[in-house]
């Protein structure tokens, strides 16, 4: 109890979540008067990141940085516009479709929102869309980032749950497609109600030229996802090949990437990777101490008094994680909750760890779009100048449909495990 109070106190004063986990662990050791545990503290932290699968994280981050510098994002947007055509609300569909394509390269919600807000919001404003709606829609498009492979959150979960990284990445494909289709349905309904503008008409020749020019950028997601699905490469190897593909496409196809930028790109990738990996290490030692303190057993006993079957358990988890996700970022939230909830899900209720991983990740990502924090809305606000609170209200139908999708995924495991 004292450790929980200490953790909340230092988190509320602004201490980074990774340090909160480490300091809380040390506080717990001294509170039980067992300093001998400190001898294994550093070893447990190192063991948390001593995993081959985690090498994929800096590589996926590098791919996103290279893609942004190489003008690949803009080509994917152009490709989406060529496919959608001049339907009512066309640019709104383009926003989601482009986010879906970009998701197969970046794998991070906040990074994707920052990149796509710069690309899509000004263009939607030019065509008569409200800036607040355009920014909010981009936020929900960014939700696809941690779901459609590659996904940094799925890689972290795979290490925490000791399941194959490739299985988790494949498990995100159908949920990503489901969310995209549901978002399209919401756009169609809102388009008729609010009379969204049509996209500019393009001749068949113009569309064909755009597809021809932009299609090579699809080489990157095809290499990454295709090599994993076919078993030709594991996720780490696929990420390495994808990084090389991004450099080659940016340099010789779009011709916007410069080798002189590589040093700065790798530095940014290293900084973000270090943050993620430190969180994983901190979570490892924190989980070790939770197990020592028999916290999972106590939580299990309480949950079993509330949830009598797997469906009730998953619905309870959805509520708990959605609340946690509103105040804590996705990866820290995953690191804090997965070690406690996963053993209950698999050992008590017999839930497939891959299915549970999809539910927990989507839940925490949805928290990025929920008040009072809604981190993704603040990222979009910083780029576009729109107000976060108003963004949430204007795009409330997308939040509701996302919650419906989450319930569907909880009730029907085949929606996530169908391709495995």
Coordinates of N, CA, C and O in Angstrom, one line a residue, residues 78-220:
X78 N -0.7 10.5 -51.7 CA -1.1 10.6 -53.1 C -1.7 9.3 -53.6 O -2.7 9.3 -54.4
X79 N -1.1 8.2 -53.2 CA -1.6 6.9 -53.6 C -3.0 6.6 -53.1 O -3.9 6.1 -53.8
X80 N -3.2 7.0 -51.9 CA -4.6 6.9 -51.3 C -5.6 7.7 -52.0 O -6.7 7.3 -52.2
X81 N -5.2 8.9 -52.4 CA -6.1 9.8 -53.1 C -6.5 9.3 -54.5 O -7.6 9.4 -54.9
X82 N -5.5 8.6 -55.1 CA -5.8 8.0 -56.4 C -6.8 6.9 -56.3 O -7.6 6.6 -57.2
X83 N -6.8 6.1 -55.2 CA -7.7 5.0 -55.0 C -9.1 5.4 -54.6 O -10.1 4.9 -55.0
X84 N -9.2 6.5 -53.8 CA -10.5 6.9 -53.2 C -11.3 7.6 -54.3 O -12.5 7.3 -54.4
X85 N -10.7 8.5 -55.0 CA -11.5 9.2 -56.0 C -12.3 10.4 -55.5 O -12.0 10.9 -54.4
X86 N -13.3 10.9 -56.2 CA -14.0 12.1 -55.8 C -15.3 11.8 -55.2 O -16.4 12.4 -55.5
X87 N -15.3 11.0 -54.1 CA -16.6 10.7 -53.4 C -16.8 11.8 -52.3 O -15.9 12.5 -52.0
X88 N -18.0 11.8 -51.8 CA -18.3 12.8 -50.7 C -17.5 12.4 -49.5 O -17.4 11.3 -49.1
X89 N -16.8 13.4 -49.0 CA -15.9 13.2 -47.8 C -14.6 12.4 -48.2 O -14.0 11.8 -47.4
X90 N -14.3 12.6 -49.5 CA -13.1 11.8 -50.0 C -11.8 11.9 -49.3 O -11.2 11.0 -49.0
X91 N -11.5 13.2 -48.9 CA -10.3 13.4 -48.2 C -10.2 12.8 -46.8 O -9.2 12.5 -46.3
X92 N -11.4 12.7 -46.2 CA -11.5 12.0 -44.9 C -11.2 10.6 -45.0 O -10.5 10.0 -44.2
X93 N -11.7 9.9 -46.1 CA -11.4 8.5 -46.4 C -9.8 8.4 -46.6 O -9.2 7.5 -46.2
X94 N -9.3 9.3 -47.4 CA -7.9 9.3 -47.7 C -7.1 9.4 -46.4 O -6.0 8.7 -46.3
X95 N -7.5 10.2 -45.5 CA -6.8 10.4 -44.2 C -6.7 9.0 -43.5 O -5.6 8.6 -43.1
X96 N -7.8 8.3 -43.4 CA -7.7 7.0 -42.8 C -6.9 6.0 -43.6 O -6.1 5.2 -43.0
X97 N -7.1 5.9 -44.9 CA -6.4 5.0 -45.7 C -4.9 5.2 -45.7 O -4.1 4.3 -45.6
X98 N -4.5 6.5 -45.8 CA -3.1 6.9 -45.8 C -2.5 6.5 -44.4 O -1.4 6.0 -44.3
X99 N -3.3 6.7 -43.3 CA -2.8 6.3 -42.0 C -2.6 4.8 -41.9 O -1.7 4.3 -41.3
X100 N -3.5 4.0 -42.6 CA -3.4 2.6 -42.6 C -2.1 2.2 -43.3 O -1.4 1.3 -42.8
X101 N -1.8 2.8 -44.4 CA -0.6 2.5 -45.2 C 0.7 2.9 -44.4 O 1.6 2.1 -44.3
X102 N 0.6 4.0 -43.8 CA 1.8 4.5 -43.0 C 1.9 3.7 -41.7 O 3.1 3.4 -41.3
X103 N 0.8 3.1 -41.2 CA 0.9 2.3 -40.0 C 1.8 1.1 -40.3 O 2.4 0.6 -39.3
X104 N 1.7 0.6 -41.5 CA 2.5 -0.6 -41.8 C 4.0 -0.3 -41.9 O 4.8 -1.2 -42.2
X105 N 4.4 0.9 -41.6 CA 5.8 1.3 -41.6 C 6.3 1.9 -40.2 O 7.3 1.5 -39.7
X106 N 5.4 2.7 -39.6 CA 5.9 3.4 -38.4 C 5.7 2.6 -37.2 O 6.6 2.4 -36.4
X107 N 4.4 2.2 -36.9 CA 4.2 1.4 -35.7 C 4.1 2.1 -34.4 O 4.1 1.5 -33.3
X108 N 3.9 3.4 -34.4 CA 3.8 4.2 -33.2 C 2.7 5.2 -33.4 O 2.7 6.0 -34.3
X109 N 1.7 5.3 -32.4 CA 0.6 6.2 -32.6 C 1.0 7.6 -32.5 O 0.6 8.4 -33.4
X110 N 1.7 8.0 -31.5 CA 2.1 9.5 -31.4 C 3.0 9.9 -32.5 O 2.8 11.1 -33.0
X111 N 3.9 9.1 -32.9 CA 4.8 9.5 -34.0 C 4.0 9.7 -35.3 O 4.2 10.6 -36.1
X112 N 3.0 8.7 -35.5 CA 2.2 8.8 -36.7 C 1.3 10.0 -36.7 O 1.1 10.7 -37.7
X113 N 0.7 10.3 -35.6 CA -0.1 11.5 -35.5 C 0.7 12.8 -35.8 O 0.2 13.7 -36.5
X114 N 1.9 12.9 -35.2 CA 2.7 14.1 -35.5 C 3.0 14.2 -37.0 O 3.0 15.3 -37.5
X115 N 3.4 13.1 -37.6 CA 3.7 13.2 -39.0 C 2.5 13.4 -39.9 O 2.5 14.3 -40.8
X116 N 1.4 12.7 -39.7 CA 0.3 12.8 -40.6 C -0.5 14.1 -40.3 O -1.2 14.6 -41.3
X117 N -0.4 14.7 -39.2 CA -1.1 16.0 -38.9 C -0.5 17.1 -39.8 O -1.2 18.0 -40.3
X118 N 0.8 17.0 -40.0 CA 1.5 18.0 -40.8 C 1.1 17.8 -42.3 O 1.1 18.8 -43.1
X119 N 0.8 16.6 -42.7 CA 0.5 16.3 -44.1 C -1.0 16.5 -44.4 O -1.3 17.2 -45.4
X120 N -1.8 15.9 -43.6 CA -3.3 15.8 -43.9 C -4.1 17.1 -43.5 O -5.0 17.5 -44.3
X121 N -3.8 17.6 -42.3 CA -4.7 18.7 -41.8 C -4.7 19.9 -42.7 O -5.8 20.4 -43.1
X122 N -3.5 20.4 -43.2 CA -3.6 21.6 -44.1 C -4.3 21.3 -45.4 O -5.0 22.2 -45.9
X123 N -4.1 20.1 -45.9 CA -4.8 19.7 -47.1 C -6.3 19.7 -47.0 O -7.1 20.1 -47.8
X124 N -6.8 19.1 -45.8 CA -8.2 19.0 -45.6 C -8.8 20.4 -45.4 O -9.9 20.7 -45.8
X125 N -8.0 21.3 -44.7 CA -8.5 22.7 -44.5 C -8.7 23.4 -45.8 O -9.7 24.1 -46.0
X126 N -7.8 23.2 -46.8 CA -7.9 23.8 -48.1 C -9.2 23.4 -48.8 O -9.7 24.2 -49.6
X127 N -9.6 22.2 -48.6 CA -10.8 21.7 -49.3 C -12.1 21.9 -48.5 O -13.1 21.4 -48.9
X128 N -12.0 22.7 -47.4 CA -13.2 23.1 -46.7 C -13.6 22.4 -45.5 O -14.6 22.6 -44.9
X129 N -12.7 21.5 -45.0 CA -13.0 20.7 -43.8 C -12.7 21.6 -42.6 O -11.7 22.4 -42.6
X130 N -13.4 21.4 -41.5 CA -13.1 22.1 -40.2 C -11.7 21.6 -39.7 O -11.5 20.3 -39.7
X131 N -10.9 22.5 -39.3 CA -9.5 22.1 -38.8 C -9.6 21.1 -37.6 O -8.8 20.2 -37.5
X132 N -10.5 21.4 -36.7 CA -10.7 20.6 -35.5 C -11.0 19.1 -35.9 O -10.5 18.2 -35.4
X133 N -12.0 19.0 -36.8 CA -12.4 17.7 -37.3 C -11.2 17.0 -38.0 O -10.9 15.8 -37.7
X134 N -10.5 17.7 -38.8 CA -9.4 17.1 -39.6 C -8.3 16.6 -38.6 O -7.8 15.5 -38.8
X135 N -8.0 17.4 -37.6 CA -7.0 17.0 -36.6 C -7.4 15.8 -35.8 O -6.7 14.9 -35.6
X136 N -8.7 15.9 -35.4 CA -9.2 14.7 -34.6 C -9.3 13.5 -35.4 O -9.0 12.4 -34.9
X137 N -9.7 13.5 -36.7 CA -9.7 12.4 -37.5 C -8.3 11.8 -37.7 O -8.1 10.5 -37.7
X138 N -7.3 12.6 -37.8 CA -5.9 12.2 -38.0 C -5.5 11.4 -36.7 O -4.7 10.5 -36.8
X139 N -6.0 11.9 -35.6 CA -5.6 11.2 -34.3 C -6.2 9.8 -34.3 O -5.4 8.8 -34.0
X140 N -7.4 9.6 -34.8 CA -8.0 8.2 -34.8 C -7.3 7.4 -35.9 O -7.2 6.2 -35.7
X141 N -6.9 8.0 -37.0 CA -6.1 7.3 -38.0 C -4.8 6.8 -37.4 O -4.3 5.7 -37.7
X142 N -4.2 7.7 -36.5 CA -2.9 7.3 -35.9 C -3.1 6.1 -34.9 O -2.1 5.4 -34.6
X143 N -4.3 5.8 -34.5 CA -4.6 4.7 -33.6 C -4.2 3.4 -34.3 O -3.9 2.4 -33.6
X144 N -4.2 3.4 -35.7 CA -3.9 2.2 -36.4 C -2.4 1.8 -36.3 O -2.0 0.7 -36.5
X145 N -1.6 2.8 -35.9 CA -0.1 2.6 -35.8 C 0.3 1.5 -35.0 O 1.1 0.6 -35.4
X146 N -0.1 1.4 -33.7 CA 0.3 0.3 -32.8 C -0.4 -1.0 -33.1 O -0.2 -2.0 -32.4
X147 N -1.3 -1.1 -34.1 CA -2.1 -2.3 -34.3 C -1.7 -3.0 -35.5 O -1.4 -4.2 -35.5
X148 N -1.6 -2.3 -36.7 CA -1.2 -2.9 -37.9 C 0.4 -3.1 -37.9 O 1.1 -2.1 -37.5
X149 N 0.9 -4.2 -38.2 CA 2.3 -4.4 -38.1 C 3.1 -3.6 -39.1 O 2.6 -3.3 -40.2
X150 N 4.3 -3.1 -38.7 CA 5.0 -3.4 -37.4 C 4.4 -2.6 -36.3 O 4.0 -1.5 -36.5
X151 N 4.5 -3.1 -35.1 CA 4.0 -2.4 -33.9 C 5.0 -2.5 -32.8 O 5.3 -3.6 -32.3
X152 N 5.5 -1.4 -32.3 CA 6.4 -1.3 -31.2 C 5.7 -1.9 -29.9 O 6.3 -2.7 -29.2
X153 N 4.4 -1.6 -29.7 CA 3.7 -2.1 -28.5 C 3.6 -3.6 -28.6 O 3.7 -4.3 -27.5
X154 N 3.3 -4.2 -29.7 CA 3.2 -5.7 -29.9 C 4.6 -6.3 -29.6 O 4.7 -7.4 -29.0
X155 N 5.7 -5.7 -30.0 CA 7.0 -6.2 -29.8 C 7.3 -6.3 -28.3 O 7.7 -7.2 -27.7
X156 N 6.9 -5.2 -27.6 CA 7.1 -5.1 -26.1 C 6.3 -6.1 -25.4 O 6.7 -6.8 -24.5
X157 N 5.0 -6.2 -25.8 CA 4.1 -7.2 -25.2 C 4.7 -8.7 -25.5 O 4.6 -9.5 -24.6
X158 N 5.2 -8.9 -26.7 CA 5.7 -10.3 -27.0 C 6.8 -10.6 -26.0 O 6.9 -11.8 -25.5
X159 N 7.7 -9.7 -25.7 CA 8.8 -10.0 -24.7 C 8.2 -10.2 -23.3 O 8.6 -11.1 -22.6
X160 N 7.2 -9.3 -22.9 CA 6.6 -9.5 -21.6 C 5.9 -10.8 -21.5 O 5.9 -11.5 -20.4
X161 N 5.2 -11.2 -22.5 CA 4.3 -12.4 -22.5 C 5.1 -13.7 -22.9 O 4.5 -14.8 -22.8
X162 N 6.3 -13.5 -23.4 CA 7.1 -14.7 -23.9 C 6.3 -15.4 -25.0 O 6.2 -16.6 -25.0
X163 N 5.8 -14.6 -26.0 CA 5.1 -15.2 -27.2 C 5.9 -14.8 -28.4 O 6.7 -13.8 -28.3
X164 N 5.7 -15.4 -29.5 CA 6.5 -15.1 -30.7 C 6.1 -13.7 -31.2 O 4.9 -13.4 -31.3
X165 N 7.1 -12.9 -31.5 CA 6.8 -11.5 -32.0 C 6.0 -11.6 -33.3 O 5.1 -10.8 -33.5
X166 N 6.4 -12.5 -34.2 CA 5.7 -12.7 -35.5 C 4.2 -13.0 -35.3 O 3.4 -12.4 -36.0
X167 N 3.9 -13.8 -34.3 CA 2.5 -14.1 -34.1 C 1.7 -12.9 -33.7 O 0.6 -12.6 -34.1
X168 N 2.3 -12.1 -32.8 CA 1.6 -10.9 -32.3 C 1.4 -9.9 -33.4 O 0.4 -9.2 -33.5
X169 N 2.4 -9.7 -34.3 CA 2.3 -8.8 -35.4 C 1.2 -9.2 -36.4 O 0.4 -8.4 -36.8
X170 N 1.1 -10.5 -36.7 CA 0.1 -11.0 -37.5 C -1.3 -10.9 -36.9 O -2.3 -10.6 -37.6
X171 N -1.3 -11.0 -35.6 CA -2.6 -10.9 -34.9 C -3.2 -9.5 -35.0 O -4.4 -9.3 -34.8
X172 N -2.4 -8.5 -35.3 CA -2.9 -7.1 -35.4 C -3.5 -6.8 -36.8 O -4.1 -5.7 -36.9
X173 N -3.3 -7.7 -37.8 CA -3.7 -7.3 -39.1 C -5.3 -7.2 -39.2 O -5.8 -6.2 -39.7
X174 N -6.0 -8.2 -38.8 CA -7.4 -8.2 -38.9 C -8.1 -7.1 -38.1 O -9.0 -6.4 -38.5
X175 N -7.6 -6.9 -36.8 CA -8.2 -5.8 -36.0 C -7.9 -4.4 -36.7 O -8.8 -3.6 -36.7
X176 N -6.8 -4.3 -37.3 CA -6.5 -3.0 -38.0 C -7.4 -2.8 -39.2 O -7.9 -1.7 -39.4
X177 N -7.7 -3.9 -40.0 CA -8.6 -3.8 -41.1 C -10.0 -3.5 -40.6 O -10.8 -2.7 -41.2
X178 N -10.4 -4.2 -39.5 CA -11.7 -4.0 -38.9 C -12.0 -2.5 -38.5 O -13.0 -1.9 -38.8
X179 N -11.0 -1.9 -37.8 CA -11.1 -0.5 -37.4 C -11.2 0.4 -38.6 O -11.9 1.3 -38.6
X180 N -10.4 0.1 -39.6 CA -10.4 0.9 -40.8 C -11.8 0.9 -41.5 O -12.3 2.0 -41.9
X181 N -12.4 -0.3 -41.6 CA -13.7 -0.4 -42.2 C -14.8 0.4 -41.4 O -15.6 1.1 -41.9
X182 N -14.7 0.2 -40.0 CA -15.6 0.9 -39.2 C -15.5 2.4 -39.2 O -16.5 3.1 -39.2
X183 N -14.2 2.9 -39.3 CA -14.0 4.3 -39.5 C -14.6 4.8 -40.8 O -15.2 5.9 -40.9
X184 N -14.5 4.0 -41.9 CA -15.1 4.4 -43.2 C -16.6 4.5 -43.0 O -17.2 5.4 -43.6
X185 N -17.2 3.6 -42.3 CA -18.7 3.7 -42.1 C -19.1 4.9 -41.4 O -20.0 5.6 -41.8
X186 N -18.3 5.3 -40.3 CA -18.6 6.5 -39.6 C -18.4 7.8 -40.5 O -19.3 8.7 -40.5
X187 N -17.4 7.8 -41.3 CA -17.1 8.9 -42.3 C -18.3 9.0 -43.2 O -18.8 10.1 -43.5
X188 N -18.8 7.9 -43.7 CA -19.9 7.9 -44.7 C -21.1 8.5 -44.1 O -21.8 9.3 -44.7
X189 N -21.4 8.1 -42.8 CA -22.6 8.6 -42.1 C -22.5 10.1 -41.9 O -23.4 10.9 -42.1
X190 N -21.3 10.5 -41.3 CA -21.1 11.9 -41.0 C -21.0 12.8 -42.3 O -21.4 13.9 -42.3
X191 N -20.5 12.1 -43.4 CA -20.4 12.9 -44.6 C -21.7 13.3 -45.1 O -21.9 14.5 -45.7
X192 N -22.8 12.5 -45.0 CA -24.1 12.9 -45.5 C -24.8 13.8 -44.5 O -25.5 14.7 -44.9
X193 N -24.5 13.7 -43.2 CA -25.1 14.6 -42.3 C -24.5 16.0 -42.4 O -25.3 17.0 -42.4
X194 N -23.2 16.1 -42.5 CA -22.5 17.4 -42.5 C -22.1 17.9 -43.9 O -21.5 18.9 -44.0
X195 N -22.5 17.1 -44.9 CA -22.3 17.5 -46.3 C -20.8 17.8 -46.5 O -20.4 18.9 -47.0
X196 N -19.9 16.8 -46.3 CA -18.5 17.0 -46.5 C -18.2 17.2 -48.0 O -18.9 16.7 -48.9
X197 N -17.2 18.0 -48.3 CA -16.9 18.3 -49.7 C -16.3 17.0 -50.4 O -15.8 16.1 -49.8
X198 N -16.5 17.0 -51.7 CA -15.9 16.0 -52.5 C -14.5 16.3 -52.9 O -14.1 17.5 -53.0
X199 N -13.7 15.3 -53.1 CA -12.3 15.5 -53.5 C -12.3 15.9 -55.0 O -13.3 15.7 -55.7
X200 N -11.2 16.6 -55.3 CA -11.1 17.1 -56.7 C -11.1 15.9 -57.7 O -10.5 14.9 -57.4
X201 N -11.8 16.1 -58.8 CA -11.9 15.0 -59.7 C -10.5 14.8 -60.5 O -9.9 15.8 -60.8
X202 N -10.2 13.6 -60.7 CA -9.0 13.3 -61.5 C -9.4 12.3 -62.6 O -10.2 11.4 -62.4
X203 N -8.7 12.6 -63.7 CA -9.0 11.7 -64.8 C -8.3 10.3 -64.6 O -7.4 10.2 -63.7
X204 N -8.7 9.3 -65.3 CA -8.2 8.0 -65.2 C -6.7 8.0 -65.4 O -5.9 7.3 -64.8
X205 N -6.3 8.8 -66.4 CA -4.9 8.9 -66.7 C -4.0 9.5 -65.6 O -2.9 9.0 -65.3
X206 N -4.6 10.5 -64.9 CA -3.9 11.1 -63.8 C -3.8 10.2 -62.6 O -2.8 10.1 -62.0
X207 N -4.9 9.4 -62.4 CA -4.8 8.4 -61.3 C -3.8 7.3 -61.6 O -3.0 6.9 -60.7
X208 N -3.8 6.9 -62.9 CA -2.8 5.8 -63.2 C -1.4 6.3 -63.1 O -0.5 5.6 -62.6
X209 N -1.1 7.6 -63.4 CA 0.2 8.2 -63.3 C 0.6 8.2 -61.8 O 1.7 7.9 -61.4
X210 N -0.4 8.6 -60.9 CA -0.1 8.7 -59.5 C 0.3 7.4 -58.9 O 1.2 7.2 -58.1
X211 N -0.5 6.4 -59.3 CA -0.3 5.0 -58.8 C 1.1 4.5 -59.3 O 1.8 3.9 -58.5
X212 N 1.4 4.8 -60.6 CA 2.7 4.4 -61.1 C 3.9 5.0 -60.4 O 4.9 4.3 -60.0
X213 N 3.8 6.3 -60.1 CA 4.8 7.0 -59.4 C 5.0 6.6 -57.9 O 6.1 6.5 -57.4
X214 N 3.8 6.4 -57.3 CA 3.8 6.2 -55.8 C 3.9 4.8 -55.4 O 4.3 4.5 -54.2
X215 N 3.6 3.8 -56.3 CA 3.5 2.4 -55.9 C 4.8 1.9 -55.3 O 4.8 1.0 -54.4
X216 N 6.0 2.3 -55.8 CA 7.3 1.8 -55.3 C 7.4 2.0 -53.7 O 8.1 1.2 -53.1
X217 N 6.7 3.0 -53.2 CA 6.8 3.2 -51.7 C 6.1 2.0 -51.0 O 6.4 1.8 -49.8
X218 N 5.2 1.3 -51.6 CA 4.6 0.1 -51.0 C 5.6 -1.0 -50.8 O 5.3 -2.0 -50.1
X219 N 6.7 -0.9 -51.4 CA 7.8 -1.9 -51.3 C 8.1 -2.1 -49.8 O 8.4 -3.3 -49.4
X220 N 8.1 -1.0 -49.0 CA 8.6 -1.1 -47.6 C 7.6 -2.0 -46.8 O 8.1 -3.0 -46.2

